[in-house]
XYZ file of C-alpha atoms in Angstrom:
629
model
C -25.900 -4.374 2.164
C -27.843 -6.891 0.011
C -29.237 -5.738 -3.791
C -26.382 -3.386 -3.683
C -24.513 -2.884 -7.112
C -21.756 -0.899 -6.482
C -18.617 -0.425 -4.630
C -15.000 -2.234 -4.445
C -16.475 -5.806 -3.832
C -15.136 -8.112 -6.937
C -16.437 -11.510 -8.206
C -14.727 -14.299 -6.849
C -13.971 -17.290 -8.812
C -16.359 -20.263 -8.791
C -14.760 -23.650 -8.147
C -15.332 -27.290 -8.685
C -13.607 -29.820 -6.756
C -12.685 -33.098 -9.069
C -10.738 -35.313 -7.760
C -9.444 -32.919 -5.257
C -8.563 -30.578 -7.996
C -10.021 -27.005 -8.618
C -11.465 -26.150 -11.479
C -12.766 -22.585 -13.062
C -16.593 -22.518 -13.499
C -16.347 -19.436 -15.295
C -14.286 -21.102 -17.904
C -14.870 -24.866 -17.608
C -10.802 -25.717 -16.952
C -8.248 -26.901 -14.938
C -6.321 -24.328 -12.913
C -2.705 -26.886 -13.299
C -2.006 -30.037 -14.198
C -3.990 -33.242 -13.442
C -0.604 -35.351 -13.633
C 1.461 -32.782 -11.865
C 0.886 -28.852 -11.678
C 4.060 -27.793 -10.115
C 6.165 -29.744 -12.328
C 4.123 -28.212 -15.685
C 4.775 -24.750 -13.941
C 8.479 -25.391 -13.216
C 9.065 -26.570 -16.947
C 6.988 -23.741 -18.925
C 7.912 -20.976 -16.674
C 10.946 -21.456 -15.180
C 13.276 -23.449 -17.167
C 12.000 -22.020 -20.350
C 12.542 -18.477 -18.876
C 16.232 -19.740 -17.306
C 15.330 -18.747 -14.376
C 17.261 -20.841 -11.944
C 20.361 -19.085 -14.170
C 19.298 -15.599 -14.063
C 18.827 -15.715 -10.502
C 22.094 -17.078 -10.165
C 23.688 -14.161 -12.150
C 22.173 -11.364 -9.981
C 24.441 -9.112 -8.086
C 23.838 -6.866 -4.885
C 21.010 -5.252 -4.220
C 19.541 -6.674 -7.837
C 15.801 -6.410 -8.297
C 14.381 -9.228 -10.970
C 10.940 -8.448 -12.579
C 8.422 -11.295 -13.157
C 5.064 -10.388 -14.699
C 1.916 -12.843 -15.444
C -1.287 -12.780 -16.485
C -3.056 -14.590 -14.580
C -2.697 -15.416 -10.618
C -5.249 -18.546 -10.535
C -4.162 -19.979 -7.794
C -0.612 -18.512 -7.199
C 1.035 -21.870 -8.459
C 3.268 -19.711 -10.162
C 3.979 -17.080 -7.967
C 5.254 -19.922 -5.438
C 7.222 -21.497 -7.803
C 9.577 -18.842 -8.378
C 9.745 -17.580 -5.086
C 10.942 -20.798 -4.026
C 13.513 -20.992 -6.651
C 14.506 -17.118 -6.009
C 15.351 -18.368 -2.748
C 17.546 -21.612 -3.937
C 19.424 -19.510 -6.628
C 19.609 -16.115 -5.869
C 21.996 -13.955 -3.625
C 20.173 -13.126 -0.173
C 20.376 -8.902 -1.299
C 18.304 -9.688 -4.419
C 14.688 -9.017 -3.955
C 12.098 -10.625 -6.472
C 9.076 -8.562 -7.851
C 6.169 -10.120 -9.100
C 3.464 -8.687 -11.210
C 0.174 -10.405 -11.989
C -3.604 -9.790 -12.787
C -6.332 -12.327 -11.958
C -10.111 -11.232 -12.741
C -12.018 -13.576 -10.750
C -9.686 -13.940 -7.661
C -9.999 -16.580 -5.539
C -11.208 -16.774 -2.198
C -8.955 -17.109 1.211
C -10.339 -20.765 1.731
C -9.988 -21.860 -1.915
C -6.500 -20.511 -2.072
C -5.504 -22.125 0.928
C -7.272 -25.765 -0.265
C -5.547 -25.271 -3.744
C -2.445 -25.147 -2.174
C -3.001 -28.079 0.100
C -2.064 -30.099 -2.439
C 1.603 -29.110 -2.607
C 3.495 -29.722 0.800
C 7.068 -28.664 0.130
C 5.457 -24.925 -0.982
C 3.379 -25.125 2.564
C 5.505 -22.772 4.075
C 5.561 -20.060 1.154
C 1.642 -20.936 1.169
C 1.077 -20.284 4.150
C 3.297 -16.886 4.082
C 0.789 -16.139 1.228
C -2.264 -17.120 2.700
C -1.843 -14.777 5.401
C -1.460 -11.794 3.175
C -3.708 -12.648 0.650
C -5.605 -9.410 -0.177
C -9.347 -9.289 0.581
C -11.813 -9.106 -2.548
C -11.922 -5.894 -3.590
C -10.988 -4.681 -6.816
C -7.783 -2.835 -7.876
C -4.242 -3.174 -7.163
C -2.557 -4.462 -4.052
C 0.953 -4.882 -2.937
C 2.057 -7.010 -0.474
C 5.489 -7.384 0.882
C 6.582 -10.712 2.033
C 9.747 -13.119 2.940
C 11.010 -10.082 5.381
C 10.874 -7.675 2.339
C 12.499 -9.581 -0.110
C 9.767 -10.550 -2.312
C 7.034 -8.101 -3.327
C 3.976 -9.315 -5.484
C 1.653 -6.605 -6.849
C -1.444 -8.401 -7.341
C -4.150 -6.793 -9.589
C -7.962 -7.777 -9.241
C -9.679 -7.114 -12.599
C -9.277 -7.218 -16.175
C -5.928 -7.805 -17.509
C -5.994 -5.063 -20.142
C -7.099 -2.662 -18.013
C -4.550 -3.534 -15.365
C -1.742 -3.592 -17.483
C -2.994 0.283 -18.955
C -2.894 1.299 -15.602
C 0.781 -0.448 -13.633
C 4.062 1.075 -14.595
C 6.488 -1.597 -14.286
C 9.190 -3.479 -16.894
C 9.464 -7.493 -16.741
C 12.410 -9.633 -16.794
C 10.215 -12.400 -17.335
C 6.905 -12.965 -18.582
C 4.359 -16.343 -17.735
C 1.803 -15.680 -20.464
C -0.802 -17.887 -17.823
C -4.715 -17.502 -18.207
C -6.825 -20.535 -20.017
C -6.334 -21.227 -23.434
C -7.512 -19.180 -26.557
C -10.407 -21.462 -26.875
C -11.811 -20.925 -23.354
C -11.098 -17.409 -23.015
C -10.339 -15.710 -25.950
C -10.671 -12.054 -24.865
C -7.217 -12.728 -22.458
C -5.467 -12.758 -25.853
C -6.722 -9.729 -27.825
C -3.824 -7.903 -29.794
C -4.073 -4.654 -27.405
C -3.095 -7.602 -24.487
C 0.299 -8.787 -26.856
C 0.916 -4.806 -27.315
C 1.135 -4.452 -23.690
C 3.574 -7.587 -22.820
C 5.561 -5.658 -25.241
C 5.099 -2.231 -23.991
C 5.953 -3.900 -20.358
C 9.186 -5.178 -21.727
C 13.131 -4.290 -22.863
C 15.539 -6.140 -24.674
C 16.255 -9.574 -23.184
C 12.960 -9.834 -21.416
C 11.661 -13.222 -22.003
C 8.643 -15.097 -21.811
C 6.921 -18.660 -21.906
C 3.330 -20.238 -22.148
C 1.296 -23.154 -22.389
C -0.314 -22.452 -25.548
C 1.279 -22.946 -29.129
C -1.549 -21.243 -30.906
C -0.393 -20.114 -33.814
C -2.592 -16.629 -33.814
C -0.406 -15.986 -30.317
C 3.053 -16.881 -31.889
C 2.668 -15.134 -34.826
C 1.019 -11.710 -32.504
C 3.853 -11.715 -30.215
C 6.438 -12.379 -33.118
C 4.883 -9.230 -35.148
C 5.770 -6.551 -31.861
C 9.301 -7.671 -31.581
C 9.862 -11.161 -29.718
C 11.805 -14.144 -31.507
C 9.408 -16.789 -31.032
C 10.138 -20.731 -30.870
C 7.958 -23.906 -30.612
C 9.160 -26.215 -28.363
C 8.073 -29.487 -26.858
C 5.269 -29.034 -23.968
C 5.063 -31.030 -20.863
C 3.256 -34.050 -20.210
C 0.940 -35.570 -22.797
C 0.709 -31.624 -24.052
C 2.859 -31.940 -27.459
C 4.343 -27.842 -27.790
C 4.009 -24.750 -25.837
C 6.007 -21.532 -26.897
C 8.920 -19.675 -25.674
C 10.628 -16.196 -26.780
C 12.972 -13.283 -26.178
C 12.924 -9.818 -27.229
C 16.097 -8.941 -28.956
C 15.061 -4.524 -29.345
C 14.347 -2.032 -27.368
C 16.100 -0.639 -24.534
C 17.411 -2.404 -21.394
C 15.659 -1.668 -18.066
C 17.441 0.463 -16.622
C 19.514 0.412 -13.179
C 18.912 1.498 -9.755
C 20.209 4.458 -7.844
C 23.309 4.115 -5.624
C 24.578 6.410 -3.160
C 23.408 7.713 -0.009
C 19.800 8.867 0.993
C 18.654 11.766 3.249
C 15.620 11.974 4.716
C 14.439 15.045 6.433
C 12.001 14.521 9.255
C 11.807 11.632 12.094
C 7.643 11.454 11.650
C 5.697 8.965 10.422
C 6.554 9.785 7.096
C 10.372 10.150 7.135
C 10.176 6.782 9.378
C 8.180 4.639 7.284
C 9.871 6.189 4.067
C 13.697 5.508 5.467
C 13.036 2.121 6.678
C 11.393 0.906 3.487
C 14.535 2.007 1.717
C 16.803 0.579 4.779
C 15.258 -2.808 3.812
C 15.678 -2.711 0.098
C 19.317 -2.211 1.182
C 19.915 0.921 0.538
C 22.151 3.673 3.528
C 20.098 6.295 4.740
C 20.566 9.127 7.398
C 17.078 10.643 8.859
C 17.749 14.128 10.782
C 15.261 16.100 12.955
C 14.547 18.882 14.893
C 13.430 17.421 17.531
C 15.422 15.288 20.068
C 13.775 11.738 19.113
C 11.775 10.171 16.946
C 8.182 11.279 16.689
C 8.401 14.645 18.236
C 5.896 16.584 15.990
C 2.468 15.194 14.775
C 3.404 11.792 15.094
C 4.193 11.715 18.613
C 0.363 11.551 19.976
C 0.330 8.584 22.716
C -2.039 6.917 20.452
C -3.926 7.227 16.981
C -6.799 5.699 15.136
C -6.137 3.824 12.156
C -9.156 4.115 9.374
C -10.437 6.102 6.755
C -13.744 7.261 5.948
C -14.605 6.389 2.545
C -16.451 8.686 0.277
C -19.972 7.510 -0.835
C -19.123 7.165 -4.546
C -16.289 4.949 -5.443
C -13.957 7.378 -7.059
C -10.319 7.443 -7.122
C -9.699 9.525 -3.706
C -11.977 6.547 -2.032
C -9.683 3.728 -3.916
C -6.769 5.615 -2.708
C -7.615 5.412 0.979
C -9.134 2.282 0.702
C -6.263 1.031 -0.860
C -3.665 2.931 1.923
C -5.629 1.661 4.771
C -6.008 -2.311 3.282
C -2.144 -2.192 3.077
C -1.971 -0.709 6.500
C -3.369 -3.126 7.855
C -1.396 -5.746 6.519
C 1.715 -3.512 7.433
C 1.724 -3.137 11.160
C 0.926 -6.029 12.706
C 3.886 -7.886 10.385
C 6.424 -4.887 11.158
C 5.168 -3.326 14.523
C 3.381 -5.810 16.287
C 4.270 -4.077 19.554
C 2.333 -0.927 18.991
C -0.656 -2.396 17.378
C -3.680 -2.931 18.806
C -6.341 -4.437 16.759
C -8.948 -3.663 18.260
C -11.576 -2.840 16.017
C -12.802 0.537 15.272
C -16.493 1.908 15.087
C -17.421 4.740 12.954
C -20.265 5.859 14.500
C -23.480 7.536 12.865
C -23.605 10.782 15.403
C -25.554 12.878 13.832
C -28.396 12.576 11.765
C -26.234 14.248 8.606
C -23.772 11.268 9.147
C -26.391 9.215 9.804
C -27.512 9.815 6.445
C -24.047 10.006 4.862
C -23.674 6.198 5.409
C -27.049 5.047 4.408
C -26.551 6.394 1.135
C -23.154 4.893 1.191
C -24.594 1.402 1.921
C -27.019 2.513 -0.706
C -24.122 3.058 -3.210
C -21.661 0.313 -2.095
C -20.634 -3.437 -1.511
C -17.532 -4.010 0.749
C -16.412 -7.086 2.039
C -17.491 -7.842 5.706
C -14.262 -7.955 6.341
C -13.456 -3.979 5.403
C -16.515 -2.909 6.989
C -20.551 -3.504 7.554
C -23.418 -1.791 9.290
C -24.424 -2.383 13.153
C -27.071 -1.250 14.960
C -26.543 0.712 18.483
C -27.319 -2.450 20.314
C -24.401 -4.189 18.482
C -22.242 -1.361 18.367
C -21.959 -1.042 22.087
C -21.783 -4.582 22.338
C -18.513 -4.348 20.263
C -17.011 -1.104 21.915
C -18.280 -2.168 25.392
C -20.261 0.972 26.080
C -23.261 2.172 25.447
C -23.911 3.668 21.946
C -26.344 5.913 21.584
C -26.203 5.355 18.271
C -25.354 2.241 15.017
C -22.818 3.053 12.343
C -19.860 1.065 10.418
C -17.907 -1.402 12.631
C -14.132 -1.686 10.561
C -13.265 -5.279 12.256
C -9.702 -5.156 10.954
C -8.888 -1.706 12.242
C -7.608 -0.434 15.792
C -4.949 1.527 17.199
C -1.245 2.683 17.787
C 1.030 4.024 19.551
C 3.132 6.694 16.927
C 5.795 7.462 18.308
C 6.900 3.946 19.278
C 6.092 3.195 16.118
C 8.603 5.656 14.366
C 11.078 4.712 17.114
C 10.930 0.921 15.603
C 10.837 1.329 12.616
C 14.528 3.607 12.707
C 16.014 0.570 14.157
C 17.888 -1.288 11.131
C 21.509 -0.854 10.415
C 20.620 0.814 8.077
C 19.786 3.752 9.005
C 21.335 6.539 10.861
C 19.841 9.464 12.635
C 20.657 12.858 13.513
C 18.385 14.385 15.733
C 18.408 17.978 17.602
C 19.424 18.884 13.489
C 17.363 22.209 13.034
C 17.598 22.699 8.854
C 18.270 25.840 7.281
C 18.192 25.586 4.399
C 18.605 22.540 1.147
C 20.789 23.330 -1.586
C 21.810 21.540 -4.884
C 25.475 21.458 -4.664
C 28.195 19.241 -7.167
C 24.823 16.915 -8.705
C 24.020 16.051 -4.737
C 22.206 17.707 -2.456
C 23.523 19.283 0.875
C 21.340 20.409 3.681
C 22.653 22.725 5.884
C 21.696 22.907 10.076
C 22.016 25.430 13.040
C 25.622 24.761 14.508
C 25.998 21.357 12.454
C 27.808 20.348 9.762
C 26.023 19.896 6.671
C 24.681 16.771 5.696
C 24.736 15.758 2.076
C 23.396 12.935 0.163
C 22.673 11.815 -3.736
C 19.281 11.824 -2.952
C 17.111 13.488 -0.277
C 13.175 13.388 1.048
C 11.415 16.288 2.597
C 9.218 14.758 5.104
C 9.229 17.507 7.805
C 5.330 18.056 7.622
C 3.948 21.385 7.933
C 8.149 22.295 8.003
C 8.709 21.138 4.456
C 7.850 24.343 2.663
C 10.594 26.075 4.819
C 13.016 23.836 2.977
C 12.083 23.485 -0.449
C 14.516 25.067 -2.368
C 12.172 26.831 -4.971
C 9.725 29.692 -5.566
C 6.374 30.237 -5.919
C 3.250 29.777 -3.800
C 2.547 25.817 -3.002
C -0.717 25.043 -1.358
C -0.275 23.256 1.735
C -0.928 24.508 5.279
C -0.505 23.826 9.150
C -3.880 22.772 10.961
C -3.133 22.984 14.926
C -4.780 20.144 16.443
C -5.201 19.390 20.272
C -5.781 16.286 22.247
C -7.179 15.648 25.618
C -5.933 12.439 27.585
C -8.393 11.487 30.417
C -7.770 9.744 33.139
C -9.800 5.894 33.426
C -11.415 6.930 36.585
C -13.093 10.068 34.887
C -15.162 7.684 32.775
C -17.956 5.946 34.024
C -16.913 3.072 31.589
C -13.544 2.830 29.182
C -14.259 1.055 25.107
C -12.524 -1.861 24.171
C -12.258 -0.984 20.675
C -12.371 2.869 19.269
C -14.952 4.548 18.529
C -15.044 7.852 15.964
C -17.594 10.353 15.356
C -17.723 13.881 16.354
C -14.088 13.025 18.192
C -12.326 9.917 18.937
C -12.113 8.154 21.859
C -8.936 4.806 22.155
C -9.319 2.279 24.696
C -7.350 3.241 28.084
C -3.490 2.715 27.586
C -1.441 3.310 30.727
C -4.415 4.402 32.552
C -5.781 7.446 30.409
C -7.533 7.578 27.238
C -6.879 10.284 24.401
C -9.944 12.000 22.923
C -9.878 14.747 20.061
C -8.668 16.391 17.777
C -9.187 19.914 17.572
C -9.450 21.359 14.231
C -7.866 24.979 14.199
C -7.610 26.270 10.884
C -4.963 29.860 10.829
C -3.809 29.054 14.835
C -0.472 28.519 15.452
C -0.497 28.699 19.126
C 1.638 25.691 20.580
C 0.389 25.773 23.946
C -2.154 23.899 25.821
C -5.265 25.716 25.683
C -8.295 25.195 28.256
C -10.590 26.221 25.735
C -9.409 23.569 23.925
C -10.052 20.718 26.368
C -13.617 22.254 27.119
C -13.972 21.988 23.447
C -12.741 18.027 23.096
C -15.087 17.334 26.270
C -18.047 18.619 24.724
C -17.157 16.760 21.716
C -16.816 13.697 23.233
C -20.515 13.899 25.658
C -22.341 14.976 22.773
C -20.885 11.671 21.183
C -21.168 9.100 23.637
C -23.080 10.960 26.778
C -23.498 9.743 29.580
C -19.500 8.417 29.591
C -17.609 11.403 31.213
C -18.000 11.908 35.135
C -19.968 14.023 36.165
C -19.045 17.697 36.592
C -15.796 16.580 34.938
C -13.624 19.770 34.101
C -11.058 20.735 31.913
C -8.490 21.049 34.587
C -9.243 17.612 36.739
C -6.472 15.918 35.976
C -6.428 16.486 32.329
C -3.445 16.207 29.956
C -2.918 17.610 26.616
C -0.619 17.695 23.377
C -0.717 20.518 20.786
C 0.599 19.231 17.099
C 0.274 21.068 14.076
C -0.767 18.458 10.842
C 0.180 19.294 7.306
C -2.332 18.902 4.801
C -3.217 20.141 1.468
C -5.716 21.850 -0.373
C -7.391 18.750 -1.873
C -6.886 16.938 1.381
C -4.587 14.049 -0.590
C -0.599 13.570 0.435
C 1.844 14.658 -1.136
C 4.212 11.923 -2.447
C 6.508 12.126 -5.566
C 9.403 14.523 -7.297
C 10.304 18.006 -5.899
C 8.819 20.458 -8.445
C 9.884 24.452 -8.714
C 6.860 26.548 -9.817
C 7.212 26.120 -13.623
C 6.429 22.235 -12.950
C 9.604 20.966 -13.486
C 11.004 18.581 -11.408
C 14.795 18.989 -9.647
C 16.368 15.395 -9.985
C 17.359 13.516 -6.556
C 14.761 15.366 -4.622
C 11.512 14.191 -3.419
C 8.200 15.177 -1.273
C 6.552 13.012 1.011
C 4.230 15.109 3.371
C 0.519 16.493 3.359
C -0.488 13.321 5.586
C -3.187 15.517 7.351
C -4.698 13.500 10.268
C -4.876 10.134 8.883
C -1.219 9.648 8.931
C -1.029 6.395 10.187
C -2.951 5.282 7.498
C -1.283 6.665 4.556
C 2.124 6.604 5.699
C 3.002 2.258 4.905
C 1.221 2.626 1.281
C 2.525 5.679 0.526
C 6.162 5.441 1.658
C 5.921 2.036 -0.274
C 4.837 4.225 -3.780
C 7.980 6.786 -3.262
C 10.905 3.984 -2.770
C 9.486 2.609 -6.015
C 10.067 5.547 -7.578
C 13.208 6.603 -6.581
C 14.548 2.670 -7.001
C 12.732 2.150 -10.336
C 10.535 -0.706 -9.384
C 7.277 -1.723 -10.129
C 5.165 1.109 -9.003
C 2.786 0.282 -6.183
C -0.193 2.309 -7.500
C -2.013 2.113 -10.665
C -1.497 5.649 -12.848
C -5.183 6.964 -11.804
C -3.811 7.456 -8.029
C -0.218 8.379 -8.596
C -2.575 11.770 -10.037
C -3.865 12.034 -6.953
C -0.791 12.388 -5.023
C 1.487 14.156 -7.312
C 3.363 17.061 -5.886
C 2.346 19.454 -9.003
C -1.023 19.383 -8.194
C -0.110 21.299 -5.355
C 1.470 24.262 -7.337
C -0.797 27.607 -6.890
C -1.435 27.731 -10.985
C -1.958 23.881 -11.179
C -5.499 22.495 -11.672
C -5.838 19.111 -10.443
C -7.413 17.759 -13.546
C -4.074 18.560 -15.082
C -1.761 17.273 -12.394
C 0.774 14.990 -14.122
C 0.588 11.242 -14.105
């Protein structure tokens, strides 16, 4: 992909190495303290923000905002974790904010952080879920859920235009005035402040006097006070208006559907300690579209970089950070080829090579020669090999993820209907009693529209979708890794390998078809030929499973506030659905976006994607240009 110059790719920061130190060659500084970093950072940004006594103070189930302008090395970000977990109570959960243009690399990270033993194990922790180089934001969820960091790579004004969140805290970090001057534009001081309530604090290394008086003229009582080390003052200050952030929901949660959806969506919640009870039709977990043997997890990414590519780049980067930390069981990484079957997708990715950088580590071109040696069979054709991608197993995956004690389930619970009843909601169930909750999710799939309590048309729709499993000995060889094209084809799992999906638009038969084997077999020789037995039929053997995906009409989810047809949205009730056949993909991103919204947290997603996902773009008068943010 060389003399490329676009894509997600971002500029990594150029060290020196004095003295064992790093330092920026961007900016010609020190990233800490020569005498002793992690005491400088403990003095600036912890004491002078009181953080070992705020933490302290916190009650149950407490979330405490920090916010910083500049990652660097994640110093910072290590400092206070490690004091979170010395002062505060073990519900609490820490959320940290932060922006770093010129990111650095895995092995830089990991040698900055060399130098301070007692954080090793946080380090290390980090190290591991460090986000690869590729612009935008990225949330990762560490310390078994009890820290989250949303990490922004690229320019601090425009990531703080685009994040919703509101900071306890702020560590005004970056290099000083002199050395990068641009960090510390007014527009930058307007957004701490816009980012802020009453009693939000922050601290910094600098005691310019433009940067005092700045953050003094939007609202913050500003002090001088004496800086660390042979560094004579820094600054300090507290806003004292405004409004105070404020609080999260209580009560209990309801989620509607067992899927991958409802799963990933009720245990996120279960581990931010909140009670939720998931009911479903069906008698376990799984039982409708998510309860395929096995399922693909990638994304094929547009050739311009637009905001429906950063979403699914974005949803599958965090996915696969996601399962193998929380379902290690029913991953299988085993790589994934995208393969270039036909000469229109041959073409497709050439001019998306054209058009794009990616890290090797998302993705990069191979040839059929190295494309079969990666799969294991032979390749008629090249295409992109996705080295970090693989496979699952969904239903076993839903099935973990309900286990936490946290979360109850009512299955064989076939909804009626969902009514607003006494400011909760109440959902009502063939031969059940009702259920009712303070807040509830429709995650039901294609089944959702059946139970949203409003009128008017809304644009989503049932796709029936059939898979074949094969047995091993019907293939003249079985892939190691998968491979997608005109179908997919897993590597063998309990001695049969799943091929498909059908695609039947306005067919809701739920029976195993013939027709529709013949159809994935075709698929699948045209493909890779020369890898079925011969004279192989439909009936030798075969299995099948008919599911029926949701999707919508833009082919985005659905995640965000119930909406009736006027636009207006009915408080306590949310959508997650529209998942289409990428599921597995969206679902750990996605279900990660919708808790922060109905806990008030720091939103995972910048405001250009929460667009794209927005229930009321769905409405049948909506235009998606207008969709709210």
């Amino acid at each position: 992909m060389d003399g490329t110059t676009g894509g997600p790719l971002i500029e990594t920061a150029r060290l020196a190495w004095r003295d064992g130190q790093p330092v920026s060659e961007q900016f010609g500084d020190v990233y800490f303290s020569r005498e002793n970093g992690l005491e400088e950072t403990r003095y600036v940004f912890l004491h002078h923000n009181h953080l070992p006594e705020r933490f302290l103070q916190l009650s149950d189930k407490d979330t405490f905002v920090i916010a910083e302008t500049g990652f660097g090395t994640g110093l910072n970000f290590l400092a206070a974790w490690q004091a979170f977990r010395q002062y505060a109570p073990a519900s609490a959960r820490l959320h940290f904010v932060s922006v770093e243009r010129y990111p650095l690399g895995s092995a830089d990270l990991e040698r900055a952080l060399a130098l301070w033993p007692e954080l090793a194990p946080l380090a290390r922790e980090l190290a591991h879920n460090y986000p690869q180089p590729v612009s935008g934001c990225h949330r990762l969820v560490i310390d078994q859920a009890r820290v989250r960091l949303t990490l922004y790579f690229g320019d601090a004004l425009e990531a703080f235009d685009s994040l919703e969140f509101s900071a306890d805290a702020w560590f005004l970090d970056g290099f000083a005035p002199a050395c990068n001057p641009g960090l510390w534009q007014d527009r930058l001081i307007r957004q701490v402040r816009e980012h802020s309530h009453r009693g939000t604090t922050l601290a910094t290394f600098t005691a310019v006097g433009r940067v005092r008086r700045a953050l003094s003229d939007v609202g913050f009582r500003m002090e001088r006070v004496a800086g660390f080390g042979p560094k004579r003052d820094m600054l300090r200050g507290v806003l004292e208006q405004g409004s105070h952030r404020s609080a999260e929901p209580t009560g209990q949660i309801l989620v509607v559907g067992a899927g991958i959806a409802g799963a990933m969506v009720a245990r996120n919640l279960a581990v931010r300690g909140y009670q939720v009870t998931v009911a479903d039709q069906g008698e376990s977990p799984g039982a409708g579209a998510s309860g395929n043997p096995q399922g693909a997890l990638y994304a094929k990414l547009g050739v311009q970089l637009n905001d429906q590519v950063r979403l699914a780049l974005a949803a599958l980067l965090h996915a696969q950070r996601f399962y193998p930390a929380e379902t290690p069981e029913q991953w299988h990484p085993t790589g994934l080829l995208m393969m270039g079957y036909s000469e229109h997708e041959r073409e497709r990715q050439q001019k998306f090579l054209r058009a794009n950088t990616y890290p090797r580590t998302v993705l990069y071109p191979v040839d059929d020669q190295k494309a079969s040696d990666l799969t294991g069979i032979a390749c008629p054709q090249g295409g992109l090999w996705f080295p970090r991608s693989g496979w699952l197993e969904p239903a076993r995956v839903c099935q973990s993820l309900l286990e936490h004690p946290n979360i109850r389930t009512e299955f064989q619970f076939r909804a009626t209907r969902l009514l607003p009843c006494n400011n909760r909601w109440c959902l009502s169930g063939e031969g059940r009693q009702d259920l009712v909750a303070d807040t509830v999710i429709l995650a039901a799939g294609h089944l959702t529209r059946q139970l949203m309590p409003v009128t008017g048309e809304f644009r989503i729709k049932a796709i029936r979708g059939q898979i074949t499993g094969i047995p091993s000995d019907r293939l003249t060889a079985a892939p190691r890794a998968v491979v997608t094209g005109a179908r997919y084809l897993n590597p063998p799992a309990d001695g049969q390998l799943v091929t498909g999906a059908t695609f039947d638009l306005r067919d809701n038969d739920p029976l195993v078809r013939t027709n529709s084997h013949q159809e994935n077999l075709e698929g699948l020789d045209s493909m890779l030929p020369g890898l079925l037995a011969p004279r192989i039929k439909p009936t030798d053997d075969i299995t099948g499973r008919v599911s029926f995906r949701c999707t919508t009409h833009d082919y985005q989810p659905i995640v965000g506030p119930l909406v009736n047809g006027e636009g207006n949205t009915l408080g306590g009730a949310w959508l997650f659905t529209g998942l289409g056949s990428k599921g597995l993909m969206w679902a750990p991103l996605m279900a990660e976006y919708l808790a922060d919204l109905i806990t008030g947290e720091p939103l995972a997603l910048p405001h250009s994607l929460t667009r794209r996902v927005h229930p009321a773009r769905c409405l049948a008068a909506a235009r998606t240009s207008e969709s709210p943010a």
